[in-house]
Short mmCIF file of N, CA and C in Angstrom, two decimals:
data_model
loop_
_atom_site.label_atom_id
_atom_site.label_comp_id
_atom_site.label_asym_id
_atom_site.label_seq_id
_atom_site.Cartn_x
_atom_site.Cartn_y
_atom_site.Cartn_z
N MET A 27 -25.37 3.65 -3.38
CA MET A 27 -24.76 4.92 -3.50
C MET A 27 -26.03 6.13 -3.99
N ASN A 28 -25.75 7.17 -2.97
CA ASN A 28 -26.50 8.26 -3.50
C ASN A 28 -25.83 9.18 -4.67
N GLN A 29 -26.67 10.00 -5.13
CA GLN A 29 -26.26 10.88 -6.03
C GLN A 29 -24.90 11.76 -5.78
N LYS A 30 -24.89 12.28 -4.60
CA LYS A 30 -23.68 12.93 -4.09
C LYS A 30 -22.54 12.17 -3.78
N GLU A 31 -22.95 10.99 -3.41
CA GLU A 31 -21.69 10.05 -3.46
C GLU A 31 -21.09 9.47 -4.72
N ILE A 32 -22.01 9.46 -5.79
CA ILE A 32 -21.71 9.01 -7.25
C ILE A 32 -20.79 10.36 -7.85
N THR A 33 -21.32 11.47 -7.61
CA THR A 33 -20.70 12.67 -8.11
C THR A 33 -19.31 12.92 -7.55
N LEU A 34 -19.13 12.61 -6.26
CA LEU A 34 -17.67 12.63 -5.81
C LEU A 34 -16.99 11.84 -6.20
N LEU A 35 -17.23 10.61 -6.49
CA LEU A 35 -16.37 9.53 -6.97
C LEU A 35 -16.21 9.84 -8.46
N MET A 36 -17.02 10.04 -9.11
CA MET A 36 -16.81 10.57 -10.67
C MET A 36 -15.77 11.74 -10.87
N SER A 37 -15.88 12.60 -9.81
CA SER A 37 -15.15 13.81 -9.74
C SER A 37 -13.71 13.37 -9.27
N TYR A 38 -13.49 12.55 -8.61
CA TYR A 38 -12.26 11.83 -8.17
C TYR A 38 -11.68 11.30 -9.26
N VAL A 39 -12.22 10.43 -10.07
CA VAL A 39 -11.96 9.66 -11.07
C VAL A 39 -11.29 10.66 -12.15
N LEU A 40 -12.32 11.69 -12.65
CA LEU A 40 -12.00 12.66 -13.68
C LEU A 40 -10.55 13.39 -13.32
N ASN A 41 -10.42 13.89 -11.92
CA ASN A 41 -9.29 14.72 -11.69
C ASN A 41 -8.25 13.81 -11.77
N ASN A 42 -8.27 12.82 -11.26
CA ASN A 42 -6.99 11.84 -11.08
C ASN A 42 -6.45 11.45 -12.40
N LYS A 43 -7.55 11.19 -13.39
CA LYS A 43 -7.08 10.70 -14.69
C LYS A 43 -6.66 11.95 -15.48
N ASP A 44 -7.13 12.97 -15.20
CA ASP A 44 -6.66 14.34 -16.01
C ASP A 44 -5.12 14.37 -15.54
N ARG A 45 -4.85 14.30 -14.34
CA ARG A 45 -3.63 14.70 -13.74
C ARG A 45 -2.48 13.71 -14.35
N LEU A 46 -3.07 12.38 -14.20
CA LEU A 46 -2.12 11.21 -14.95
C LEU A 46 -1.74 11.39 -16.35
N GLU A 47 -2.85 11.78 -17.06
CA GLU A 47 -2.51 12.09 -18.47
C GLU A 47 -1.77 13.29 -18.80
N ASP A 48 -1.98 14.20 -18.01
CA ASP A 48 -1.03 15.36 -18.23
C ASP A 48 0.31 15.27 -17.78
N ASP A 49 0.68 14.14 -16.72
CA ASP A 49 2.03 13.62 -16.56
C ASP A 49 2.37 13.10 -17.71
N VAL A 50 1.70 12.20 -18.30
CA VAL A 50 2.18 11.36 -19.49
C VAL A 50 2.47 12.19 -20.62
N ARG A 51 1.57 13.42 -20.74
CA ARG A 51 1.84 14.35 -22.16
C ARG A 51 3.10 15.18 -21.79
N GLN A 52 3.33 15.53 -20.69
CA GLN A 52 4.55 16.20 -20.26
C GLN A 52 5.84 15.58 -20.33
N LEU A 53 5.65 14.37 -20.03
CA LEU A 53 6.87 13.38 -20.12
C LEU A 53 7.38 13.01 -21.32
N GLN A 54 6.18 12.87 -22.48
CA GLN A 54 6.37 12.55 -23.86
C GLN A 54 6.98 13.81 -24.44
N SER A 55 6.42 14.81 -24.05
CA SER A 55 6.83 16.35 -24.69
C SER A 55 8.47 16.31 -24.18
N ASN A 56 8.97 16.18 -23.27
CA ASN A 56 10.46 16.03 -22.84
C ASN A 56 11.07 15.18 -23.64
N VAL A 57 10.58 13.90 -23.64
CA VAL A 57 11.12 12.90 -24.64
C VAL A 57 11.35 13.44 -26.13
N ARG A 58 10.48 14.18 -26.71
CA ARG A 58 10.47 14.59 -27.97
C ARG A 58 11.45 15.55 -28.30
N PHE A 59 11.44 16.52 -27.24
CA PHE A 59 12.32 17.75 -27.75
C PHE A 59 13.50 17.84 -26.80
N ARG A 60 13.93 16.90 -26.32
CA ARG A 60 15.44 16.97 -25.85
C ARG A 60 16.26 15.54 -25.79
N ARG A 61 17.47 15.55 -25.68
CA ARG A 61 18.14 14.36 -25.53
C ARG A 61 17.63 13.58 -24.34
N ILE A 62 17.34 12.25 -24.77
CA ILE A 62 16.67 11.48 -23.37
C ILE A 62 17.88 10.56 -22.84
N ASP A 63 17.58 10.40 -21.61
CA ASP A 63 18.44 9.40 -20.95
C ASP A 63 17.59 8.18 -20.41
N SER A 64 18.53 7.45 -19.72
CA SER A 64 17.30 6.04 -19.10
C SER A 64 16.50 6.74 -18.05
N ALA A 65 16.78 7.61 -17.45
CA ALA A 65 16.02 8.30 -16.28
C ALA A 65 14.62 8.81 -16.89
N ASP A 66 14.79 9.42 -18.01
CA ASP A 66 13.53 9.85 -18.79
C ASP A 66 12.90 8.54 -19.06
N SER A 67 13.32 7.78 -19.78
CA SER A 67 12.54 6.56 -20.25
C SER A 67 11.55 5.92 -19.25
N MET A 68 12.52 5.70 -17.85
CA MET A 68 11.61 5.06 -16.85
C MET A 68 10.86 6.06 -16.26
N GLU A 69 10.80 7.31 -16.02
CA GLU A 69 9.93 8.05 -15.82
C GLU A 69 8.69 7.99 -16.80
N LEU A 70 8.86 7.96 -18.15
CA LEU A 70 7.83 7.99 -19.00
C LEU A 70 7.07 6.58 -18.80
N THR A 71 7.93 5.60 -18.67
CA THR A 71 7.24 4.22 -18.62
C THR A 71 6.42 4.06 -17.14
N LYS A 72 7.14 4.61 -16.29
CA LYS A 72 6.35 4.54 -14.83
C LYS A 72 4.88 5.43 -14.89
N SER A 73 5.10 6.46 -15.46
CA SER A 73 3.65 7.10 -15.65
C SER A 73 2.66 6.54 -16.57
N LEU A 74 3.14 5.99 -17.56
CA LEU A 74 2.21 5.02 -18.47
C LEU A 74 1.45 4.04 -17.64
N ILE A 75 2.40 3.29 -16.91
CA ILE A 75 1.83 2.00 -16.02
C ILE A 75 1.03 2.88 -15.06
N TYR A 76 1.13 3.92 -14.40
CA TYR A 76 0.38 4.14 -13.53
C TYR A 76 -0.93 4.54 -14.22
N LEU A 77 -0.90 5.07 -15.32
CA LEU A 77 -2.08 5.65 -15.93
C LEU A 77 -3.06 4.35 -16.23
N GLU A 78 -2.23 3.39 -16.86
CA GLU A 78 -3.09 2.18 -17.16
C GLU A 78 -3.56 1.24 -16.12
N ALA A 79 -2.77 1.33 -14.91
CA ALA A 79 -3.23 0.80 -13.76
C ALA A 79 -4.59 1.56 -13.04
N PHE A 80 -4.48 2.83 -13.00
CA PHE A 80 -5.58 3.61 -12.40
C PHE A 80 -7.01 3.54 -13.26
N ASN A 81 -6.73 3.32 -14.67
CA ASN A 81 -7.80 3.21 -15.64
C ASN A 81 -8.40 1.77 -15.38
N GLU A 82 -7.74 0.86 -15.54
CA GLU A 82 -7.91 -0.64 -14.83
C GLU A 82 -9.01 -0.69 -13.68
N ILE A 83 -8.33 -0.21 -12.65
CA ILE A 83 -8.71 -0.28 -11.47
C ILE A 83 -10.05 0.55 -11.18
N THR A 84 -10.06 1.76 -12.13
CA THR A 84 -11.30 2.49 -11.74
C THR A 84 -12.33 1.88 -12.59
N THR A 85 -11.98 1.07 -13.91
CA THR A 85 -13.15 0.40 -14.59
C THR A 85 -13.70 -0.71 -13.64
N HIS A 86 -12.89 -1.34 -13.05
CA HIS A 86 -13.38 -2.61 -12.03
C HIS A 86 -14.33 -2.11 -10.94
N ILE A 87 -13.92 -0.95 -10.28
CA ILE A 87 -14.56 -0.16 -9.26
C ILE A 87 -15.95 -0.03 -9.79
N LEU A 88 -15.91 0.84 -10.93
CA LEU A 88 -17.26 1.35 -11.66
C LEU A 88 -18.20 0.31 -12.01
N CYS A 89 -17.40 -0.88 -12.45
CA CYS A 89 -18.52 -2.07 -12.67
C CYS A 89 -19.07 -2.55 -11.46
N LEU A 90 -18.05 -2.90 -10.37
CA LEU A 90 -18.68 -3.47 -9.12
C LEU A 90 -19.80 -2.75 -8.48
N LEU A 91 -19.87 -1.16 -8.72
CA LEU A 91 -20.60 -0.61 -8.40
C LEU A 91 -21.90 -0.10 -9.25
N SER A 92 -21.98 -0.83 -10.47
CA SER A 92 -22.77 -1.00 -11.74
C SER A 92 -23.10 0.59 -12.04
N LEU A 93 -21.90 1.25 -12.15
CA LEU A 93 -21.66 2.60 -12.57
C LEU A 93 -21.13 2.81 -14.01
N TYR A 94 -20.78 1.63 -14.68
CA TYR A 94 -20.16 1.38 -15.74
C TYR A 94 -20.44 0.58 -16.74
N PRO A 95 -20.71 0.65 -17.82
CA PRO A 95 -21.33 -0.43 -18.64
C PRO A 95 -20.49 -1.62 -18.79
N ASP A 96 -20.94 -2.75 -18.54
CA ASP A 96 -20.01 -3.89 -18.45
C ASP A 96 -20.06 -4.69 -20.00
N ASP A 97 -19.05 -4.79 -20.46
CA ASP A 97 -19.28 -5.50 -21.85
C ASP A 97 -20.02 -6.68 -21.79
N LYS A 98 -19.92 -7.67 -20.69
CA LYS A 98 -20.24 -8.78 -20.55
C LYS A 98 -21.72 -8.66 -20.60
N LYS A 99 -22.33 -7.64 -19.88
CA LYS A 99 -23.64 -7.49 -19.76
C LYS A 99 -24.46 -7.15 -20.99
N THR A 100 -23.68 -6.46 -21.85
CA THR A 100 -24.38 -5.85 -22.82
C THR A 100 -24.34 -6.83 -24.06
N GLY A 101 -23.30 -7.70 -23.88
CA GLY A 101 -23.09 -8.61 -25.17
C GLY A 101 -22.06 -8.35 -26.20
N GLU A 102 -21.51 -7.27 -25.74
CA GLU A 102 -20.40 -6.96 -26.73
C GLU A 102 -18.92 -7.62 -26.76
#
């Protein structure tokens, strides 16, 4: 990959991670400051799962492209 492609990939990752984290923060705020129902709980759960899945998939992609420090290679 050339530097431009790496920059675009990292920008994509950062922007999507920020968006997903903002969604989780907003839903957590909703749960804290109002009476919650099952729909609120499910929305928060769904957002947390999306964030976890995105982080895990992103880590795997970056490892495959040798752009993320792999714990197995560093011996940690």
